[in-house]
Coordinates of C-alpha atoms and ligand atoms in Angstrom, one line a residue:
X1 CA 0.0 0.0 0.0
X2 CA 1.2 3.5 -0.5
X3 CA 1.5 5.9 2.0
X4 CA -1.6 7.8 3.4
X5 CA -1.6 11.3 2.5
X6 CA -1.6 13.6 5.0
X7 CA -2.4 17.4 6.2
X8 CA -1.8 19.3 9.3
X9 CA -4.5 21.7 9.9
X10 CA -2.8 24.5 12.3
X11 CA 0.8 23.6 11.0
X12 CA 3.0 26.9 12.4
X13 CA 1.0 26.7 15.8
X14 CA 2.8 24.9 18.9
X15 CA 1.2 21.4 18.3
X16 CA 1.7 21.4 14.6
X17 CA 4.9 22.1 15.1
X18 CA 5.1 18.9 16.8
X19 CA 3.0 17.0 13.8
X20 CA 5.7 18.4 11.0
X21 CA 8.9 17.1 13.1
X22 CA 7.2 13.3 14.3
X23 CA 6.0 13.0 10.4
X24 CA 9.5 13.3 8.9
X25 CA 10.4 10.2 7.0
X26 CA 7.3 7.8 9.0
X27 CA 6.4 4.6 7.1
X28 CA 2.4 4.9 7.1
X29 CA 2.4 8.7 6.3
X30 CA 3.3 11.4 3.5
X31 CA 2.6 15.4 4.6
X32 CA 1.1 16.4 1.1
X33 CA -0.4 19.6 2.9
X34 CA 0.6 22.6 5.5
X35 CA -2.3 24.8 6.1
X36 CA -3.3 27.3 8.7
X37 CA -4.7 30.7 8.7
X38 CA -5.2 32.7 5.0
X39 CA -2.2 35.0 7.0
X40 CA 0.0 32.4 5.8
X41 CA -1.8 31.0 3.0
X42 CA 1.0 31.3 0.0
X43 CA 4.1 31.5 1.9
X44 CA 6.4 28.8 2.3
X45 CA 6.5 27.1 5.7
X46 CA 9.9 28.0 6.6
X47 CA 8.8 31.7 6.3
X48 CA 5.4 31.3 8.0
X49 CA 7.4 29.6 11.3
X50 CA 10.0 32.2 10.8
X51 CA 9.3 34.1 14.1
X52 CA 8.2 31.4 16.3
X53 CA 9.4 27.8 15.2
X54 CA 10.0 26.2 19.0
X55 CA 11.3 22.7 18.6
X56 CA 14.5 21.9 19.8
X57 CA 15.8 20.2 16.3
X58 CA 15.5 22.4 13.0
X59 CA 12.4 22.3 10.5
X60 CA 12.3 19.2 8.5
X61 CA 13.7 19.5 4.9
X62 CA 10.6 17.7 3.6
X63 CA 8.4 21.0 5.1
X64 CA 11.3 24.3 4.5
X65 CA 9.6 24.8 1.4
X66 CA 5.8 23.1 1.1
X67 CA 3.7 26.1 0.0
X68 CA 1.3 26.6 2.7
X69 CA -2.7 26.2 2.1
X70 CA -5.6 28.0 4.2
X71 CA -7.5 25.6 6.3
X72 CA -10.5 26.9 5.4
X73 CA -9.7 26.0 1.6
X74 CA -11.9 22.3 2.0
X75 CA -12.2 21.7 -1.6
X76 CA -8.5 22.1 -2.6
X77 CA -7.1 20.3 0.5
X78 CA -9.3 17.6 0.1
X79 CA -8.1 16.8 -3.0
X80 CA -4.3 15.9 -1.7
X81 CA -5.2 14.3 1.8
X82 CA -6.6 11.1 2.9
X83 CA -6.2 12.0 6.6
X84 CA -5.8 15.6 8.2
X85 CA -4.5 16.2 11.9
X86 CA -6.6 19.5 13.4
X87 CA -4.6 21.3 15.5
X88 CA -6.1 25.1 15.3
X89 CA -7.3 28.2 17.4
X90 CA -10.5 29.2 16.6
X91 CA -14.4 29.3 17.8
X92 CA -15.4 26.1 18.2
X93 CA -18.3 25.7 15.6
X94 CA -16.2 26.9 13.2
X95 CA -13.9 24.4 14.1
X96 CA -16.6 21.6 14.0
X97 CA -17.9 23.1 10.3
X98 CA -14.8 22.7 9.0
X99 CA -14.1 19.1 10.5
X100 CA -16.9 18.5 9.8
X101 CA -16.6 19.9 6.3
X102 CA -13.0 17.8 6.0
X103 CA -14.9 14.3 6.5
X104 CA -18.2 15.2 4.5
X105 CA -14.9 15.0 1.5
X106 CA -14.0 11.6 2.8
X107 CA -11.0 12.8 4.6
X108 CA -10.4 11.1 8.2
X109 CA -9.7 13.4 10.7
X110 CA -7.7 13.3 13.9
X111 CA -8.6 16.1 15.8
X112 CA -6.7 17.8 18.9
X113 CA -9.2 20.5 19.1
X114 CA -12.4 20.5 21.6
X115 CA -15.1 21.1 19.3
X116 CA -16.2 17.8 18.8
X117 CA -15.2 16.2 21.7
X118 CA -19.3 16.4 23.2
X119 CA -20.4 14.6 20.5
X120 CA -22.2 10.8 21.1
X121 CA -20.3 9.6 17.7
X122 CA -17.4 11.2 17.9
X123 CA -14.7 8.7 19.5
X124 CA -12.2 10.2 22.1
X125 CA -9.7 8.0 21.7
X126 CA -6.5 7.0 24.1
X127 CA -5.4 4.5 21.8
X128 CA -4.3 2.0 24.6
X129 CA -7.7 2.4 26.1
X130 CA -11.4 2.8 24.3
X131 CA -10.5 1.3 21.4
X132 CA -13.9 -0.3 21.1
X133 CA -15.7 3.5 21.1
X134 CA -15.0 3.4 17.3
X135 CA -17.8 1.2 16.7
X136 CA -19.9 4.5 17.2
X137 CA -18.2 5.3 13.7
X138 CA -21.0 3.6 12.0
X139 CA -23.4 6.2 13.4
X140 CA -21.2 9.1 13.0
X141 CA -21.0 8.2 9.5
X142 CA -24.7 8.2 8.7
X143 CA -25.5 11.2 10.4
X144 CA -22.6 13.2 8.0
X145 CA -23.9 10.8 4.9
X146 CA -20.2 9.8 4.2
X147 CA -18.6 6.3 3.2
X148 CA -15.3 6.7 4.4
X149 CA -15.0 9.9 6.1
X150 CA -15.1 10.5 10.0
X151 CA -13.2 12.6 12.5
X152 CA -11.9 11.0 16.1
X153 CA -10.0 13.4 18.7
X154 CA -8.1 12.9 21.3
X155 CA -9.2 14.1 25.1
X156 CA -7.2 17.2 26.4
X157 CA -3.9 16.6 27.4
X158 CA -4.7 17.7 31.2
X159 CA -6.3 14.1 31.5
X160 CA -3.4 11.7 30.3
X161 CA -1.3 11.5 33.1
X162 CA -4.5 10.2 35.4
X163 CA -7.1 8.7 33.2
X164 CA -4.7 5.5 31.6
X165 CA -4.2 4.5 35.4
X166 CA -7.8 4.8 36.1
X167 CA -8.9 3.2 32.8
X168 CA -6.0 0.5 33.7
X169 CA -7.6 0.1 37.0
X170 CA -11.3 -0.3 35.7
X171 CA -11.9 -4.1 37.1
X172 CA -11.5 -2.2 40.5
X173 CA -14.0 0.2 39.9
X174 CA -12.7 3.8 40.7
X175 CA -15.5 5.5 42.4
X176 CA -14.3 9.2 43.2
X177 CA -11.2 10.8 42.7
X178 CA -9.7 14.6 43.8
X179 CA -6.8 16.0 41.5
X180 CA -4.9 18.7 41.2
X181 CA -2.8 19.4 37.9
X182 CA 0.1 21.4 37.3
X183 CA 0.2 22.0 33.4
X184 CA 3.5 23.7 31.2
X185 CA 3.1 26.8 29.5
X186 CA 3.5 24.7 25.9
X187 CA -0.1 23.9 27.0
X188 CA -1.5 27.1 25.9
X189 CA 0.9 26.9 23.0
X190 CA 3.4 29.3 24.7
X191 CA 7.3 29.8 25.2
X192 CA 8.3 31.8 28.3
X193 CA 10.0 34.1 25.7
X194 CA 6.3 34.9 24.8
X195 CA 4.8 34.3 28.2
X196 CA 7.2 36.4 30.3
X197 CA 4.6 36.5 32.8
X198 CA 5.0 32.6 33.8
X199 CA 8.4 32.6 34.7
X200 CA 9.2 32.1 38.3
X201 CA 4.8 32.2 38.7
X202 CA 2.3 30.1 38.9
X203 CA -1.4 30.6 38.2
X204 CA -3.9 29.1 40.0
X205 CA -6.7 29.1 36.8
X206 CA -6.7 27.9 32.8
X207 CA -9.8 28.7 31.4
X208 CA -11.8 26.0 30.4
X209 CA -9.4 23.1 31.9
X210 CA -11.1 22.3 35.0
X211 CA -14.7 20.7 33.5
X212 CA -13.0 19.4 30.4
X213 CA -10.7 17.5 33.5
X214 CA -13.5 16.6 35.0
X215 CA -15.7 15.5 32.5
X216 CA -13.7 14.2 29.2
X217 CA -12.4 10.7 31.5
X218 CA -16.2 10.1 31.9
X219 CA -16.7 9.6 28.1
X220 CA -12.9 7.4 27.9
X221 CA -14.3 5.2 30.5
X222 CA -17.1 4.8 28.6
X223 CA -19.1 2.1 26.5
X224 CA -21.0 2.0 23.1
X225 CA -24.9 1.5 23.0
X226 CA -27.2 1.6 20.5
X227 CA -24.3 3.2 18.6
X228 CA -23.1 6.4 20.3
X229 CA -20.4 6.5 23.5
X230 CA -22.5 6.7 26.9
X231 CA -19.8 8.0 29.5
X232 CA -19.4 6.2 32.8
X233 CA -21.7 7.7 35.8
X234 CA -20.5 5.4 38.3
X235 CA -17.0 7.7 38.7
X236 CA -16.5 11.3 40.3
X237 CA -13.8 13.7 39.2
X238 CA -13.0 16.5 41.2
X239 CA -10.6 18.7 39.4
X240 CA -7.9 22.3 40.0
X241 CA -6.1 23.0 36.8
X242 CA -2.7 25.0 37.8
X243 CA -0.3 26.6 35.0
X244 CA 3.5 26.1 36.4
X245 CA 6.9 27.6 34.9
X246 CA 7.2 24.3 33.4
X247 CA 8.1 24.4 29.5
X248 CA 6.6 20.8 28.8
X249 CA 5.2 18.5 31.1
X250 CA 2.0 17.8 33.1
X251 CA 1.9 16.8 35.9
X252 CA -1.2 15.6 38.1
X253 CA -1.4 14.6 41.8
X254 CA -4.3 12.4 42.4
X255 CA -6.3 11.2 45.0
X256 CA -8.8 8.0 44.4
X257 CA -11.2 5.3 45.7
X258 CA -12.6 2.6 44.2
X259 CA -15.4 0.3 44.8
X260 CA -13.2 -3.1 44.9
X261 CA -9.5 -1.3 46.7
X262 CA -7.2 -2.5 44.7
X263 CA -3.6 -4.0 46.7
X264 CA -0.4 -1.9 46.2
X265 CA 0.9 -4.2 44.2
X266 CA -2.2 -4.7 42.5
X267 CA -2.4 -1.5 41.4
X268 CA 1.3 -1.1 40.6
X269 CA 0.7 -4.3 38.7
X270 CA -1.9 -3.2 36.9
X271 CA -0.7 0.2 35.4
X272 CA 3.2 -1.3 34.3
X273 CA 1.5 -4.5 32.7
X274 CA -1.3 -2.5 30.5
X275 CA -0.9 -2.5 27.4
X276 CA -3.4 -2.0 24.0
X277 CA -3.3 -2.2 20.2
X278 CA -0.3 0.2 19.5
X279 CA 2.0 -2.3 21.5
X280 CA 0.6 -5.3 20.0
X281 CA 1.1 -3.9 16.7
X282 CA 4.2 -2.3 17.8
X283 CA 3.3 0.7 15.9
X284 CA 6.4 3.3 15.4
X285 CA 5.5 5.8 17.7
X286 CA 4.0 3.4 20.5
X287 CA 5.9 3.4 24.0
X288 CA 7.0 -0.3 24.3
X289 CA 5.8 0.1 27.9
X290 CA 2.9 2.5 28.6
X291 CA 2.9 3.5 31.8
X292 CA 5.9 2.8 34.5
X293 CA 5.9 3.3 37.9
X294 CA 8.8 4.7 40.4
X295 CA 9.7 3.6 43.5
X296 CA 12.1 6.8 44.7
X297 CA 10.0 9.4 46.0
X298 CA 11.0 12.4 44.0
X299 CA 10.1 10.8 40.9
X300 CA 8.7 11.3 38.3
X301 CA 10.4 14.3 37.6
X302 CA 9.3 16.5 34.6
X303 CA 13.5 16.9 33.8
X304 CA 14.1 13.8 34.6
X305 CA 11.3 11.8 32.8
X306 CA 9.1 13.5 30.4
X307 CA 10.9 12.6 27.7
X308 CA 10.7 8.9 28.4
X309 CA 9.9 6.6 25.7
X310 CA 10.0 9.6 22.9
X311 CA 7.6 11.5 25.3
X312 CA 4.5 8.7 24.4
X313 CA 5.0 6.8 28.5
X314 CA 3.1 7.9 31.7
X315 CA 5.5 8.0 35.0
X316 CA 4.1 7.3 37.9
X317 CA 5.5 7.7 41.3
X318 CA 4.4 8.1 45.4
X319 CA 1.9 5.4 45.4
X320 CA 0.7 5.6 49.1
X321 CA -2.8 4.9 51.1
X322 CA -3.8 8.0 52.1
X323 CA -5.8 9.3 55.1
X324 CA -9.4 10.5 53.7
X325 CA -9.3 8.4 49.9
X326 CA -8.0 4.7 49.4
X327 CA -5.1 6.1 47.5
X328 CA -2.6 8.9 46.4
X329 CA -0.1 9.5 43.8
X330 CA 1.7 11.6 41.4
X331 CA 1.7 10.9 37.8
X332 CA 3.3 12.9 34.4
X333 CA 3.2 12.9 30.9
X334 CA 4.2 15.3 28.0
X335 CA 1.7 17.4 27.3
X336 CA 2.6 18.1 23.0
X337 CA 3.6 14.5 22.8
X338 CA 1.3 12.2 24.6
X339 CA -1.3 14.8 25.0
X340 CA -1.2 16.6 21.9
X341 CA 0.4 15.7 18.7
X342 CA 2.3 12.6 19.8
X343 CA -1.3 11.2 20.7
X344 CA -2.9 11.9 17.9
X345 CA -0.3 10.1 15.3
X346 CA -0.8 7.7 17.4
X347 CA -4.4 7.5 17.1
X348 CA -3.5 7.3 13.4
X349 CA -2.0 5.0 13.4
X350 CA -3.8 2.8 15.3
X351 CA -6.7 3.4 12.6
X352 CA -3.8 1.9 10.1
X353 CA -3.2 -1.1 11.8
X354 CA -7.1 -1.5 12.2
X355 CA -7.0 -1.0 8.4
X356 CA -9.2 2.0 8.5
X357 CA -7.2 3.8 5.6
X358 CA -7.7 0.6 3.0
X359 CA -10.3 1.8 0.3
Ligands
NAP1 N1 -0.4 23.0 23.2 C1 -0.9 21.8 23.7 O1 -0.2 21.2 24.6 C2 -2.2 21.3 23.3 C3 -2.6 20.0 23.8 C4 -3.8 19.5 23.4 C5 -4.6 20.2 22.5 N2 -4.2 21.4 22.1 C6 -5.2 22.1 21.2 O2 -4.6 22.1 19.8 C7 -5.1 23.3 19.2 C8 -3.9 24.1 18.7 O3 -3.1 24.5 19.9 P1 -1.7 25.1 19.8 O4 -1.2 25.2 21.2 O5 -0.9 24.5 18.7 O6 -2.1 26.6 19.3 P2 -1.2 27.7 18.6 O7 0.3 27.5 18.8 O8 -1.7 29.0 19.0 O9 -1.5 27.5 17.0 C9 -2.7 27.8 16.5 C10 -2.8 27.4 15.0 O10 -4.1 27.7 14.6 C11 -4.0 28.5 13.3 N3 -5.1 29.4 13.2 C12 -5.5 30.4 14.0 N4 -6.6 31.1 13.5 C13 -6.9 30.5 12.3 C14 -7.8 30.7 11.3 N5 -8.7 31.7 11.4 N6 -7.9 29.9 10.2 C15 -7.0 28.9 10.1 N7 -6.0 28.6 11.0 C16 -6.0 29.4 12.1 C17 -2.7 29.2 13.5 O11 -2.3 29.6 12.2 P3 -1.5 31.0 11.9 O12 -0.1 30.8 12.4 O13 -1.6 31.2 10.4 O14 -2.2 32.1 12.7 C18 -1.8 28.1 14.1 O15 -1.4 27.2 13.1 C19 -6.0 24.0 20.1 O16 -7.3 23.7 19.9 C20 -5.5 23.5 21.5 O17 -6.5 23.6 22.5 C21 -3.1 22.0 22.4

């Protein structure tokens, strides 16, 4: 099979950033477009990024000199994608026309916006975990009258360093569960050479993040009936959303209870041993291990372990009973990698190996 041809939607912004360097040279995938706003329609990439490329290695030769395309162009893009990643700020029903619009032309798309994230067809997928949610894809694809067409997205990046362990943990049934999360500036697609603000400060509020932490594992931990995802009731999230001088990295302290209390080393068990499609199909950007667990009790350490397994594993450290819930602990992941654009190739290609992309 050729390769899939592919878009990024948002392209000079901080996540598609991250899409242009992971897709250099991957054997599923081909960038055939770069497209963002109609400011940068026409120019070539290397001059749109100009003023604000932020990844540590330079731009991929592949993308120095694609001419760049406006999203909003649906007809033209169409024509040279199978697949488009969404990574772009803008209202959100514009942001659900134009997915929307992108899979009415038979293009699949992997979305890291919000927008369609509420919707009862609309998988959120962690590809390790709800897998089965895409067989609401049948009903998505009636109600947009397509054939192969469909959009997926990934869950906000606050919510992947807690929800794998509780999705991990489901046989024990978490019940309620108080967290706290202390997110990077990268989150809100920010250096600290434009955020002055956030060095040495923290703020105690991000807009949006707290229901979206509270509410988005509800729909993960899931199940599909009559067609559309019905998200869990039986669990109770409890969420503060903190921004940190932390350039990538977020990190979540958690507190939890669950119906059946799982042993220590049940629970460590559990979380180091799970594992889903992308490792059985030992896809190229799956972490061989998902999730690992520290002993030391300074771990993990955004400097120390972010980065681990190419930024796709989950640390997890200070497992300990606690006084008022069953249990506490302090988990990390990377927040443009696992939670952004990292998870979202991912989620692509997991739809290859499930042979979503054969016509
Ligand atoms: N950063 C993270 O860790 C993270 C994690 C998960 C999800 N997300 C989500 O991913 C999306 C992008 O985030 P980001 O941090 O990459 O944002 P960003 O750095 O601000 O980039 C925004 C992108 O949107 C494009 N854009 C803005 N207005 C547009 C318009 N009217 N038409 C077409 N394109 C337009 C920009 O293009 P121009 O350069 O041409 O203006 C740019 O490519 C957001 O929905 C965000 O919530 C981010």
């Amino acid at each position: 099979m050729s390769k899939v041809r592919v878009g990024i939607l948002g392209a000079t912004g901080m996540v598609g950033q991250r899409f242009v360097t992971l897709l250099n040279n991957h054997p599923f995938f081909e960038v055939t477009v770069l497209a963002a706003s109609n400011r940068n329609a026409g120019k070539t990439y290397e001059d749109a990024v100009s003023e604000k490329w932020s990844m540590d290695e330079e731009i991929p030769s592949y993308a120095k000199k694609m001419i760049m395309m406006n999203v909003l162009d649906i007809d033209n893009v169409s024509k040279q994608v199978d697949l488009v990643f969404s990574a772009v700020k803008m209202e959100k029903d514009e942001i659900r026309a134009f997915e929307e619009g992108y899979a009415k032309h038979e293009v699949i798309v992997v979305s890291n916006n919000s927008a369609c994230r509420n919707i009862e067809d609309v998988p959120m997928l962690l590809p390790e975990c709800n897998i089965d949610h895409l067989d609401a894809l049948k009903h998505q694809k009636e109600r947009l009258g397509t054939k192969h067409g469909f959009i997926v997205v990934k869950p906000n990046c606050s919510i992947q360093s807690y929800v794998p362990i509780f999705y991990a943990l489901k046989e024990f049934e978490p019940e309620v569960a108080v967290v706290s999360t202390y997110q990077a500036i990268s989150g809100a697609g920010r250096t600290f050479k434009t955020w002055p603000e956030m060095v040495e400060n923290i703020i105690p509020y991000i807009g949006g993040e707290e229901e979206k932490s509270e509410k988005e594992p509800l729909k993960v931990m899931g199940h599909v009936e009559n067609g559309v995802i019905v998200p869990a009731t039986d669990l109770k999230i409890s969420c503060t959303c903190i921004r940190v001088p932390v350039v990538d990295g977020h990190t979540a302290s958690v507190r939890v209870s669950f119906k059946k209390k799982p042993t220590k080393e049940e629970f460590i068990k559990a979380i180091t041993e799970f594992s889903g499609v992308p490792q059985r199909e030992k896809l190229p950007h799956a972490p061989k291990q998902f999730m690992y667990y520290f002993e030391e009790n300074d771990r993990p350490q955004v400097k120390l372990d972010v980065n681990l397994e190419g930024g796709m594993a989950v640390t997890v450290g200070r497992l300990e009973e606690d006084n008022i819930f069953q249990y506490k602990f302090v988990a990390l992941s990377h927040n443009t990698l696992r939670g952004a654009a990292g998870g979202g190739l991912l989620t692509a290609e997991t739809l290859y190996a499930l042979h979503y992309f054969d016509r």
